[in-house]
Amino acid sequence: MSDVPAVPEVVGLVDAVTRAFADDGPLARALPQFEPRDGQRRMAVAVARAIDEGGVLMAEAGTGTGKTMAYLVPAVLSGRRVLVSTGTKNLQEQIFEKDVPALRGALGLPFTATCMKGRANYLCLHRFEEYRSRQGVRGRHLNSDDAVFLPVIEHWAPKTDTGDRAELAELPEDLALWHEVSATADTCLGSECPRHSECFVTRMRQRAAESDVVIVNHHLLCADAAVRESAYGEVIPSCPQLVVDEAHQLEDVATQYFGRGVSNLRIDDLGRDAEAALRAAVVAPGATAKHDASRGVMRVVDHARAFFSGLALARMSRGDERLRVAREWFADHLQTGLDLAGALDGLQATCALTAAGRDREAPADDAAVSDDLTAVARRAGDMAADLRFLLACADPAYVYFLEVKGRAVQLRAAPIDVSRIVRDLVTGQRRATIITSATLTVEGRFDYIKERLGLEDADVLSVPSEFDYTRQTLLYLPRRMPLPREERYTEAVAWEAGQLLRCSRGRAFVLFTSYASMRAVVQRLEPELEYPVLVQGTAPRSTLLAEFRRTPNAVLFATSSFWQGVDVQGDQLSAVIIDKLPFASPGDPIVAARIDALAAQGASAFEAYQVPLAILALQQGLGRLIRHRNDRGVLAVLDPRIRSMGYGRRFLASLPPAPVTYDMEQVRRFFGEPSE
Ligand code: SF4
């Protein structure tokens, strides 16, 4: 860690932070965009106190507060290393590339920072070398993607300092070639790797170990917690202070992370890597076991095909994918699953034997081949153990289910309640933890998020948005709408959205809770709209957003992934239209298991879980609209239940204080359009 001069004891952190944010303080002098904001100061002082005294602070900071500076300044001034975890890579990059350099200049402190992402973001030098030599052996018959992007990566690899694929903006998100050459944990040889000392992941970790500010995302935070729990070491260096930004996403990420899963695609990968390792082994002594191992790969591939295609077919015809509920049909596939686990055991044993044979017979400088075989053997063994755990469906703390997405068929188990995991593993290890987001409260209270994250004793602070919603926004709730379950609902949504889009002259997000509703409304509206239409799914998310920003009067139709983490400032986004209250689908196995668990405790799952979860999602969706003091716009919630049902009041009480109208005429006036 670098030598940051800590705040002298006599001054105290709270005083130092207060001075930093003063009207004539260093931030005001150095940052051209700086404006004194009461909410930002209150949050910064509360963070300073939490760092001084230890414990957990939950701070909800409404949009425009400047919360990043409100936690970074006290963290840096404390002189202790801080770990910042974000929900998205975008925010990670923004903190690292913009906020940290600005703060370094403003405070005049030479603190250091490192941005750490998940391993799959980095190039694996060893796999890349292997891939190229395989292509060389095969005479370079490349598919069209590889023919374009392999030279791009070849040109970049020797020059990059970080090995982070974010430097190659032109690389498609789902490029199969990247999957083959990235530094995934499954395929890493660790300290046995011949390229270990130059490895981008190794170097990133070394830099992080010497940094004052380490910026990660929630996936990596959870990966680190899991590794520490299993006593395998650490992914992130120890940091006594943790800031969890975009904390409303932590429960979902922890649920994903602390689950277990086996998929057909992961087994395909294993088969490919096993074959490559064996091909390398055949040209050298010790290849006697190669034939067996090769047969082992075939057995795994054949059993996996039978097992996963059987499950996918059963899923189509039998409905519920929760395995405990679906015991009857799942039982038909148990034996095939156990056969696959047996085949994985077999592959593990033969790869390990082949590696051991080579270790005895092959020259020492050829150790990488054995290491590859050993890594494949380890993966096969881990997969067999995971598969047996999944087939048993025995741990009541997990929900077991089948997930079919495109070509991927995955058997998964997810923890039903992550509160203990978050409390013990993520925040429990720290001296001070700050949990922050623009949306943490429901009806002004922190109870829901405290319970979900197991942080009932946290101190809380809620700082309202800096924006004047009474002046900048109008909340439109249509007077007459059918209920969402009625057939004519889609028609009514299309009509209302069409009217609103004419008032706002496009410049809008229309957000849906499902692809099906989105497609149905787009189909009806697109032919009659005079504005450029962008639809989620027709291009990558980042391309659609860039297109939206630069296309005058564009309208973007999208679903859940655009409800949060999207920032469009200015007139370009002047309306956010929401088709339905975003209740999580009770058909989702994790949601269903959580509802059942709460019902078993005698609680009303609807009141205690489904409504608060939907309120936070709605707040996020509507939060896309006003990103700056000068932004103006209309929020429209077309679902009539927000007015007609008792729980609707809870939604309205949690929304920003915008004036409400039921009248399209007022919307027209808001946009300065002539009346019809
Ligand atoms: S240490 Fe692991 S990630 Fe790094 S180059 Fe070697 S195999 Fe790849």
XYZ file of C-alpha atoms and ligand atoms in Angstrom:
684
model
C 0.000 0.000 0.000
C 1.330 3.463 -0.835
C 2.204 6.007 1.762
C -0.882 8.220 1.944
C -0.511 10.794 4.687
C -3.388 9.979 7.043
C -5.372 12.762 8.640
C -3.495 13.894 11.767
C -5.250 12.609 14.900
C -5.668 16.161 16.209
C -7.752 17.149 13.206
C -9.992 14.085 13.178
C -11.537 12.515 10.115
C -14.905 14.239 10.452
C -13.251 17.683 10.546
C -10.997 16.857 7.621
C -13.983 15.696 5.571
C -15.984 18.787 6.493
C -13.108 20.965 5.311
C -12.756 19.024 2.073
C -16.407 19.719 1.207
C -16.412 23.358 2.392
C -17.578 26.106 -0.011
C -13.966 27.207 -0.458
C -12.419 23.790 0.240
C -10.093 21.776 -2.006
C -12.922 20.055 -3.888
C -14.631 23.375 -4.686
C -11.327 24.848 -5.858
C -10.227 21.925 -7.987
C -13.377 20.384 -9.469
C -15.117 22.538 -12.086
C -18.422 20.644 -11.661
C -18.395 20.882 -7.852
C -21.458 22.434 -6.196
C -21.913 22.564 -2.434
C -24.647 20.016 -1.696
C -26.048 19.580 1.767
C -26.952 15.925 1.199
C -23.460 15.092 -0.019
C -21.877 16.701 3.039
C -24.210 14.892 5.426
C -23.416 11.586 3.813
C -19.651 12.256 3.783
C -19.682 13.097 7.503
C -21.773 10.001 8.313
C -19.315 7.847 6.334
C -16.384 9.462 8.187
C -18.053 8.630 11.524
C -18.700 5.046 10.452
C -15.045 4.688 9.448
C -13.908 6.188 12.756
C -16.202 4.180 14.960
C -16.603 0.976 12.922
C -19.826 -0.891 12.133
C -22.257 -0.807 9.233
C -23.852 2.313 7.767
C -26.679 2.097 5.238
C -26.885 5.304 3.271
C -29.564 5.900 0.688
C -28.436 8.784 -1.483
C -31.069 10.057 -3.899
C -30.060 10.854 -7.479
C -27.738 13.837 -7.880
C -26.298 13.630 -4.347
C -22.789 12.865 -5.582
C -22.523 9.764 -3.416
C -19.295 8.471 -4.968
C -17.343 11.476 -3.680
C -19.290 11.318 -0.404
C -17.733 7.938 0.373
C -14.432 8.183 -1.501
C -13.250 11.357 0.232
C -13.563 10.068 3.825
C -12.237 6.657 2.788
C -9.114 8.156 1.198
C -8.566 10.696 3.982
C -8.732 7.922 6.596
C -5.418 6.596 5.249
C -6.699 3.002 5.442
C -7.217 0.789 2.427
C -10.776 0.789 1.107
C -12.559 -1.729 -1.061
C -15.331 -0.326 -3.261
C -17.739 -2.811 -4.833
C -20.215 -1.820 -7.543
C -23.108 -3.635 -9.189
C -21.962 -2.860 -12.716
C -18.699 -2.701 -14.647
C -19.788 0.707 -15.945
C -19.727 2.255 -12.504
C -16.456 0.480 -11.714
C -14.854 2.037 -14.774
C -16.337 5.459 -14.065
C -14.925 5.494 -10.517
C -11.517 4.297 -11.669
C -11.191 6.447 -14.770
C -12.939 9.659 -13.679
C -13.594 9.991 -9.935
C -10.284 8.653 -8.624
C -8.033 10.857 -10.820
C -10.217 13.908 -10.100
C -10.013 13.282 -6.373
C -6.275 12.641 -6.463
C -5.758 16.037 -8.080
C -8.221 17.846 -5.806
C -6.927 16.479 -2.506
C -3.296 16.572 -3.584
C -2.820 13.104 -2.107
C -0.739 10.501 -3.933
C -3.111 7.613 -3.271
C -3.151 4.612 -5.591
C -6.092 2.679 -6.999
C -6.671 -0.578 -8.877
C -9.715 -1.767 -10.747
C -10.235 -5.533 -10.438
C -12.720 -7.367 -12.609
C -13.723 -11.002 -12.861
C -11.074 -13.278 -14.367
C -12.986 -13.834 -17.609
C -12.314 -10.185 -18.525
C -8.570 -10.843 -18.826
C -6.521 -12.567 -21.473
C -4.888 -15.814 -20.328
C -1.414 -15.811 -21.853
C -1.085 -19.573 -21.482
C -4.418 -20.426 -23.154
C -3.807 -17.843 -25.848
C -0.451 -19.389 -26.677
C -2.008 -22.857 -26.747
C -4.842 -21.667 -28.929
C -2.446 -20.157 -31.453
C -0.294 -23.245 -31.574
C -3.413 -25.406 -32.082
C -4.410 -23.167 -34.972
C -0.879 -23.545 -36.326
C -1.109 -27.355 -36.177
C -4.451 -27.287 -37.978
C -3.157 -24.999 -40.705
C -5.253 -22.070 -39.480
C -8.714 -22.984 -40.689
C -10.413 -20.185 -38.842
C -14.099 -19.449 -38.720
C -15.125 -15.973 -39.853
C -15.227 -14.413 -36.348
C -11.822 -15.799 -35.446
C -10.370 -14.669 -38.777
C -11.374 -11.100 -37.893
C -10.672 -11.000 -34.175
C -7.661 -13.276 -33.706
C -5.380 -10.722 -35.448
C -6.949 -7.961 -33.310
C -6.067 -9.824 -30.112
C -2.623 -10.803 -31.473
C -1.852 -7.169 -32.180
C -3.082 -5.992 -28.770
C -1.704 -8.738 -26.491
C 1.982 -7.701 -26.512
C 1.120 -4.040 -25.938
C -1.543 -4.096 -23.246
C -0.621 -3.437 -19.632
C -3.809 -4.816 -18.157
C -4.978 -7.585 -20.533
C -8.524 -6.310 -19.886
C -10.803 -6.894 -22.868
C -12.546 -3.563 -22.162
C -9.617 -2.016 -24.084
C -10.908 -3.757 -27.213
C -14.230 -1.993 -27.677
C -14.768 -3.723 -31.024
C -14.830 -7.246 -29.527
C -18.403 -8.656 -29.578
C -19.660 -9.410 -26.059
C -20.280 -13.100 -26.778
C -17.233 -13.833 -28.949
C -16.566 -17.581 -28.712
C -12.846 -17.025 -29.326
C -12.566 -14.866 -26.178
C -14.143 -17.646 -24.186
C -11.299 -19.912 -25.371
C -8.471 -17.575 -24.395
C -9.720 -15.789 -21.269
C -8.338 -16.375 -17.803
C -11.194 -18.390 -16.264
C -10.648 -20.044 -12.876
C -11.642 -23.446 -14.254
C -8.708 -23.486 -16.647
C -6.040 -21.629 -14.664
C -2.879 -23.536 -13.730
C -2.070 -21.141 -10.896
C 1.518 -21.067 -9.704
C 2.310 -24.075 -11.947
C 1.697 -21.922 -15.037
C 4.819 -21.139 -17.087
C 3.487 -17.590 -17.660
C 2.488 -17.018 -14.032
C 4.811 -14.096 -13.366
C 3.677 -12.156 -16.464
C 0.023 -13.208 -16.099
C -2.402 -10.273 -16.219
C -4.486 -11.679 -13.361
C -1.402 -12.215 -11.182
C -0.184 -8.686 -11.909
C -3.611 -7.158 -11.289
C -3.670 -8.851 -7.889
C -0.175 -7.625 -7.075
C -1.166 -4.066 -7.978
C -4.299 -4.354 -5.858
C -2.288 -5.593 -2.875
C -0.287 -2.353 -3.000
C -3.237 -0.004 -3.627
C -5.114 2.293 -1.292
C -8.391 2.015 -3.180
C -9.439 -1.294 -4.717
C -12.471 -1.194 -6.995
C -14.315 -4.445 -7.668
C -17.825 -5.537 -8.581
C -20.267 -7.589 -6.531
C -19.418 -10.781 -8.426
C -15.776 -10.512 -7.453
C -16.693 -9.505 -3.893
C -18.745 -12.687 -3.581
C -16.045 -14.781 -5.289
C -13.563 -13.516 -2.710
C -15.933 -14.301 0.159
C -16.462 -17.838 -1.200
C -12.729 -18.459 -1.587
C -12.012 -17.172 1.908
C -14.740 -19.391 3.334
C -13.235 -22.463 1.736
C -9.790 -21.384 3.045
C -8.332 -21.483 -0.492
C -6.766 -18.057 0.001
C -8.097 -14.777 -1.289
C -9.055 -13.079 -4.533
C -9.032 -9.505 -3.248
C -6.446 -8.212 -0.752
C -7.726 -7.688 2.793
C -9.383 -4.300 3.225
C -10.652 -3.083 6.589
C -13.224 -0.789 4.965
C -15.809 -1.787 2.420
C -18.194 0.359 0.396
C -20.967 -1.524 -1.387
C -22.393 0.827 -4.021
C -25.499 -0.133 -6.046
C -26.209 -2.287 -2.992
C -29.762 -3.040 -4.113
C -28.160 -5.597 -6.464
C -26.148 -7.451 -3.824
C -28.810 -10.012 -2.876
C -29.213 -11.143 -6.487
C -25.496 -11.437 -7.102
C -24.929 -13.330 -3.847
C -27.781 -15.682 -4.774
C -26.125 -16.402 -8.095
C -22.687 -16.668 -6.661
C -23.289 -18.895 -3.680
C -25.313 -21.349 -5.702
C -23.983 -24.402 -7.523
C -24.667 -25.443 -11.089
C -23.700 -27.847 -13.859
C -24.559 -27.057 -17.461
C -24.188 -28.728 -20.821
C -21.983 -25.823 -21.980
C -19.551 -26.199 -19.085
C -19.287 -29.904 -19.798
C -18.700 -29.163 -23.504
C -15.846 -26.842 -22.453
C -14.407 -29.516 -20.239
C -14.566 -32.041 -23.080
C -12.776 -29.646 -25.448
C -10.040 -28.841 -22.926
C -9.606 -32.505 -22.053
C -9.163 -33.360 -25.721
C -6.625 -30.569 -26.231
C -4.655 -31.643 -23.159
C -4.668 -35.225 -24.404
C -3.601 -34.246 -27.887
C -0.576 -32.521 -26.364
C 0.133 -35.607 -24.262
C 0.145 -38.013 -27.209
C 3.362 -36.719 -28.768
C 5.370 -37.482 -25.675
C 6.129 -40.433 -23.441
C 3.425 -41.270 -20.936
C 0.825 -41.401 -23.696
C -0.060 -44.991 -22.910
C -3.125 -43.935 -20.924
C -4.201 -41.573 -23.701
C -6.484 -44.060 -25.353
C -8.411 -44.647 -22.099
C -8.646 -40.940 -21.389
C -9.877 -40.259 -24.896
C -12.612 -42.841 -24.415
C -13.314 -41.131 -21.094
C -13.983 -37.839 -22.875
C -16.398 -39.567 -25.256
C -18.276 -41.165 -22.354
C -18.683 -37.801 -20.610
C -19.873 -36.109 -23.796
C -22.354 -38.915 -24.611
C -23.807 -39.101 -21.104
C -24.048 -35.300 -20.890
C -25.929 -35.188 -24.188
C -28.418 -37.829 -23.012
C -28.893 -36.213 -19.604
C -29.310 -32.564 -20.621
C -31.427 -33.169 -23.708
C -33.694 -35.451 -21.643
C -34.074 -32.713 -19.012
C -34.765 -30.006 -21.594
C -37.467 -32.128 -23.230
C -39.076 -32.973 -19.899
C -38.994 -29.313 -18.920
C -40.898 -28.364 -22.065
C -43.665 -30.843 -21.460
C -43.883 -30.865 -17.639
C -43.948 -27.225 -16.550
C -42.463 -26.381 -13.140
C -38.700 -26.448 -13.180
C -38.266 -26.669 -9.425
C -36.839 -30.083 -8.874
C -38.417 -30.808 -5.516
C -41.812 -29.954 -6.980
C -40.996 -31.868 -10.139
C -39.754 -34.965 -8.315
C -41.865 -37.251 -10.456
C -40.370 -36.438 -13.786
C -36.965 -35.645 -12.396
C -36.760 -39.163 -10.952
C -36.829 -40.516 -14.516
C -33.538 -38.754 -15.192
C -31.708 -39.526 -11.961
C -29.925 -42.590 -13.272
C -28.713 -40.778 -16.408
C -27.394 -37.994 -14.132
C -25.596 -40.505 -11.914
C -24.116 -42.151 -15.017
C -22.782 -38.746 -16.060
C -21.272 -38.206 -12.600
C -19.637 -41.655 -12.930
C -18.245 -40.733 -16.352
C -16.808 -37.516 -14.888
C -15.155 -39.556 -12.124
C -13.685 -41.792 -14.816
C -12.319 -38.843 -16.773
C -10.833 -37.381 -13.621
C -9.043 -40.634 -12.804
C -7.637 -41.244 -16.290
C -6.464 -37.626 -16.750
C -4.806 -37.721 -13.332
C -3.136 -41.034 -14.223
C -1.920 -39.742 -17.562
C -0.509 -36.662 -15.844
C 1.215 -38.788 -13.212
C 2.689 -41.042 -15.930
C 4.073 -38.021 -17.764
C 5.511 -36.598 -14.547
C 7.516 -39.778 -14.131
C 8.646 -40.082 -17.729
C 8.602 -36.695 -19.449
C 11.359 -34.087 -19.215
C 10.816 -31.461 -16.511
C 10.572 -28.610 -19.017
C 7.459 -30.264 -20.453
C 5.560 -29.905 -17.187
C 2.856 -27.634 -18.660
C 1.212 -30.609 -20.428
C 0.862 -32.491 -17.140
C -0.422 -29.346 -15.451
C -3.140 -28.976 -18.074
C -4.185 -32.580 -17.541
C -4.193 -32.118 -13.774
C -6.380 -28.994 -14.134
C -8.852 -30.923 -16.316
C -8.894 -33.774 -13.788
C -9.663 -31.298 -10.976
C -12.520 -29.734 -12.958
C -14.017 -33.122 -13.783
C -13.898 -34.071 -10.099
C -15.515 -30.765 -9.012
C -18.265 -31.168 -11.594
C -19.017 -34.713 -10.485
C -19.343 -33.505 -6.876
C -21.612 -30.606 -7.899
C -23.753 -32.900 -10.000
C -24.264 -35.368 -7.144
C -25.186 -32.481 -4.832
C -27.750 -31.278 -7.401
C -29.201 -34.711 -8.078
C -29.724 -35.348 -4.354
C -31.845 -32.164 -3.891
C -31.263 -32.728 -0.181
C -30.267 -29.403 1.391
C -33.372 -27.486 2.522
C -31.459 -24.194 2.439
C -31.348 -24.384 -1.372
C -33.865 -24.274 -4.158
C -32.985 -26.781 -6.883
C -34.111 -26.091 -10.408
C -33.587 -26.514 -14.097
C -32.828 -23.508 -16.282
C -33.064 -23.574 -20.076
C -31.753 -20.477 -21.860
C -31.091 -20.740 -25.578
C -28.619 -23.595 -26.024
C -27.740 -23.690 -22.329
C -29.390 -26.271 -20.086
C -28.327 -25.896 -16.495
C -29.135 -27.726 -13.312
C -28.839 -25.190 -10.502
C -29.132 -24.857 -6.761
C -29.464 -21.366 -5.248
C -29.510 -20.381 -1.575
C -33.029 -19.332 -0.576
C -31.797 -16.864 2.025
C -28.476 -15.061 1.547
C -28.724 -12.830 4.614
C -26.358 -14.915 6.738
C -23.913 -15.254 3.858
C -23.805 -11.505 3.266
C -23.545 -10.698 6.956
C -20.848 -13.244 7.794
C -18.799 -13.375 4.656
C -19.107 -10.033 2.948
C -19.552 -7.390 5.610
C -18.699 -9.350 8.782
C -14.966 -9.342 8.038
C -14.619 -5.548 7.992
C -14.046 -2.833 10.509
C -16.461 -0.515 8.688
C -18.950 -1.181 5.898
C -20.943 1.391 3.950
C -23.970 0.055 2.065
C -25.245 2.626 -0.394
C -27.546 3.087 -3.391
C -30.056 5.566 -4.736
C -32.798 3.108 -3.769
C -32.679 1.295 -0.436
C -35.855 2.349 1.350
C -39.459 1.299 0.925
C -41.951 3.887 2.169
C -39.013 5.704 3.724
C -37.902 2.705 5.817
C -34.819 0.471 5.617
C -36.478 -2.626 7.160
C -36.741 -4.593 3.929
C -33.138 -4.228 2.764
C -31.787 -4.718 6.308
C -33.588 -8.017 6.564
C -32.651 -9.249 3.099
C -28.954 -8.537 3.722
C -28.959 -9.694 7.347
C -27.848 -6.271 8.582
C -30.583 -5.479 11.125
C -28.179 -3.516 13.369
C -26.917 -1.133 10.709
C -27.072 2.616 11.261
C -29.045 4.389 8.579
C -29.042 7.676 6.720
C -31.355 8.769 3.949
C -30.347 11.738 1.844
C -33.038 13.001 -0.530
C -32.369 13.619 -4.188
C -30.857 16.974 -5.086
C -33.401 17.317 -7.856
C -36.613 19.239 -7.554
C -39.137 16.636 -8.626
C -42.039 18.990 -7.975
C -40.722 21.246 -10.733
C -38.805 18.878 -12.969
C -41.278 16.019 -13.323
C -44.876 15.043 -13.771
C -46.214 11.616 -12.797
C -48.906 10.465 -15.200
C -51.331 7.715 -14.151
C -53.995 7.094 -16.809
C -57.547 7.391 -15.599
C -58.975 4.321 -17.321
C -56.996 1.159 -17.935
C -58.041 -2.505 -17.933
C -56.269 -4.810 -15.480
C -52.997 -6.323 -16.753
C -54.526 -9.805 -16.812
C -57.247 -8.692 -19.246
C -56.736 -9.365 -22.906
C -57.269 -5.783 -24.019
C -54.444 -4.582 -21.727
C -51.762 -4.688 -24.435
C -53.953 -2.680 -26.773
C -54.559 -0.092 -24.050
C -50.822 0.141 -23.224
C -50.021 0.678 -26.910
C -52.638 3.425 -27.157
C -51.479 5.265 -24.012
C -47.797 4.912 -24.933
C -48.532 6.212 -28.435
C -50.263 9.307 -27.024
C -47.461 9.947 -24.552
C -44.772 9.541 -27.209
C -46.510 12.093 -29.403
C -46.528 14.565 -26.464
C -42.853 13.976 -25.694
C -41.921 13.785 -29.391
C -40.254 10.429 -28.873
C -37.256 10.894 -26.536
C -38.464 8.106 -24.272
C -37.815 4.731 -22.697
C -40.803 2.406 -22.733
C -39.992 -0.263 -20.139
C -41.693 -3.636 -19.878
C -41.723 -6.450 -17.371
C -41.566 -9.117 -20.084
C -40.294 -9.619 -23.631
C -43.704 -10.880 -24.709
C -45.470 -7.625 -23.708
C -42.666 -5.576 -25.245
C -42.931 -7.381 -28.570
C -46.727 -7.146 -28.631
C -46.688 -3.382 -28.015
C -43.842 -2.729 -30.477
C -45.748 -4.653 -33.131
C -48.800 -2.433 -32.659
C -46.990 0.881 -32.246
C -44.026 0.777 -34.577
C -45.932 1.210 -37.859
C -47.618 4.380 -36.654
C -44.766 6.089 -34.764
C -42.940 8.885 -36.541
C -39.861 8.510 -34.367
C -36.829 6.223 -34.677
C -37.566 3.016 -32.779
C -34.924 0.942 -30.978
C -35.820 -2.438 -29.531
C -33.927 -4.471 -26.968
C -32.555 -7.677 -28.419
C -31.845 -6.234 -31.874
C -28.318 -5.106 -30.901
C -26.072 -5.296 -27.813
C -27.194 -3.135 -24.891
C -24.288 -0.680 -25.171
C -24.899 -0.207 -28.923
C -28.593 0.505 -28.348
C -27.784 3.053 -25.667
C -25.191 4.810 -27.816
C -27.691 4.867 -30.672
C -30.386 6.263 -28.390
C -28.089 9.037 -27.178
C -27.149 10.188 -30.651
C -30.493 9.735 -32.474
C -32.824 12.720 -32.129
C -36.334 11.812 -30.874
C -35.521 8.109 -30.507
C -37.746 5.729 -28.540
C -36.236 2.700 -26.837
C -38.425 -0.304 -26.004
C -36.746 -2.500 -23.418
C -37.133 -4.911 -20.505
C -35.496 -5.436 -17.130
C -31.836 -4.877 -18.011
C -32.600 -1.235 -18.872
C -34.472 -0.589 -15.618
C -31.210 0.172 -13.839
C -27.650 1.392 -14.348
C -28.552 3.464 -17.434
C -27.693 7.147 -17.496
C -28.952 9.475 -20.239
C -28.723 13.157 -19.345
C -30.542 15.973 -21.090
C -33.579 16.303 -23.367
C -32.806 13.131 -25.216
C -34.668 11.243 -22.482
C -37.837 13.126 -21.565
C -40.280 10.359 -20.695
C -40.132 6.992 -18.977
C -43.220 4.878 -19.562
C -43.720 1.720 -17.526
C -46.224 -0.911 -18.631
C -46.742 -2.882 -15.407
C -45.722 -2.818 -11.762
C -42.538 -4.880 -11.858
C -43.500 -7.795 -9.611
C -40.949 -10.584 -9.827
C -42.558 -13.567 -11.501
C -43.703 -16.195 -8.981
C -42.866 -18.635 -11.785
C -39.186 -17.858 -11.145
C -37.971 -20.750 -8.977
C -35.925 -18.550 -6.627
C -38.820 -16.121 -6.102
C -41.212 -19.046 -5.603
C -38.908 -20.638 -3.021
C -38.616 -17.334 -1.140
C -42.385 -16.916 -1.123
C -42.786 -20.460 0.228
C -40.127 -19.886 2.897
C -41.844 -16.705 4.149
C -45.260 -18.377 4.092
C -43.806 -21.233 6.160
C -42.757 -18.650 8.763
C -46.324 -17.324 8.867
C -45.452 -14.057 7.088
C -47.330 -12.553 4.177
C -44.828 -13.025 1.368
C -46.713 -10.568 -0.784
C -46.504 -7.725 1.746
C -43.069 -8.552 3.123
C -41.250 -9.533 -0.053
C -43.024 -9.156 -3.379
C -44.307 -5.608 -2.894
C -41.040 -4.146 -1.493
C -39.014 -5.874 -4.211
C -41.296 -4.419 -6.894
C -41.175 -0.956 -5.289
C -37.372 -0.919 -5.433
C -37.468 -2.045 -9.081
C -40.003 0.658 -9.963
C -37.895 3.320 -8.241
C -34.911 2.198 -10.278
C -36.866 2.293 -13.536
C -38.246 5.742 -12.897
C -34.830 6.910 -11.689
C -33.601 6.732 -15.304
C -35.460 9.955 -16.121
C -33.934 12.744 -14.077
C -30.136 12.604 -14.059
C -29.382 16.320 -13.852
C -30.713 19.519 -12.304
C -31.849 20.754 -15.721
C -33.554 17.530 -16.846
C -37.338 17.594 -17.144
C -39.672 14.773 -17.958
C -42.787 12.711 -17.490
C -42.965 9.452 -15.589
C -45.893 7.302 -16.634
C -47.041 4.161 -14.841
C -49.783 2.568 -16.938
C -50.710 -0.224 -14.501
C -54.041 0.734 -12.874
C -53.283 -1.307 -9.756
C -51.083 1.531 -8.490
C -54.313 3.484 -7.924
C -56.918 0.810 -7.411
C -55.249 -1.682 -5.064
C -54.441 -1.112 -1.400
C -50.755 -1.881 -1.958
C -50.666 0.798 -4.679
C -50.391 3.377 -1.890
C -47.103 1.819 -0.825
C -45.742 2.289 -4.338
C -46.901 5.896 -4.504
C -45.473 6.657 -1.050
C -42.071 5.404 -2.226
C -41.885 7.442 -5.435
C -40.223 10.850 -5.756
C -42.517 13.782 -4.869
C -43.664 14.515 -8.429
C -47.039 16.168 -9.032
C -49.561 13.555 -10.185
C -51.913 13.898 -13.117
C -54.553 11.613 -14.611
C -55.004 13.826 -17.605
C -53.139 13.582 -20.927
C -53.913 17.252 -21.510
C -51.608 18.200 -18.641
C -48.875 16.035 -20.126
C -49.252 17.969 -23.369
C -48.979 21.256 -21.504
C -45.911 20.019 -19.605
C -44.171 19.506 -22.934
C -45.523 22.795 -24.315
C -47.559 20.975 -26.977
C -50.820 22.451 -28.285
C -54.012 20.848 -26.933
C -55.848 18.370 -29.111
S -1.655 -18.114 -14.321
Fe -3.644 -18.889 -15.025
S -4.659 -17.117 -15.966
Fe -2.510 -16.587 -15.747
S -1.613 -17.074 -17.718
Fe -1.355 -18.880 -16.408
S -3.115 -20.179 -16.773
Fe -3.563 -18.139 -17.599
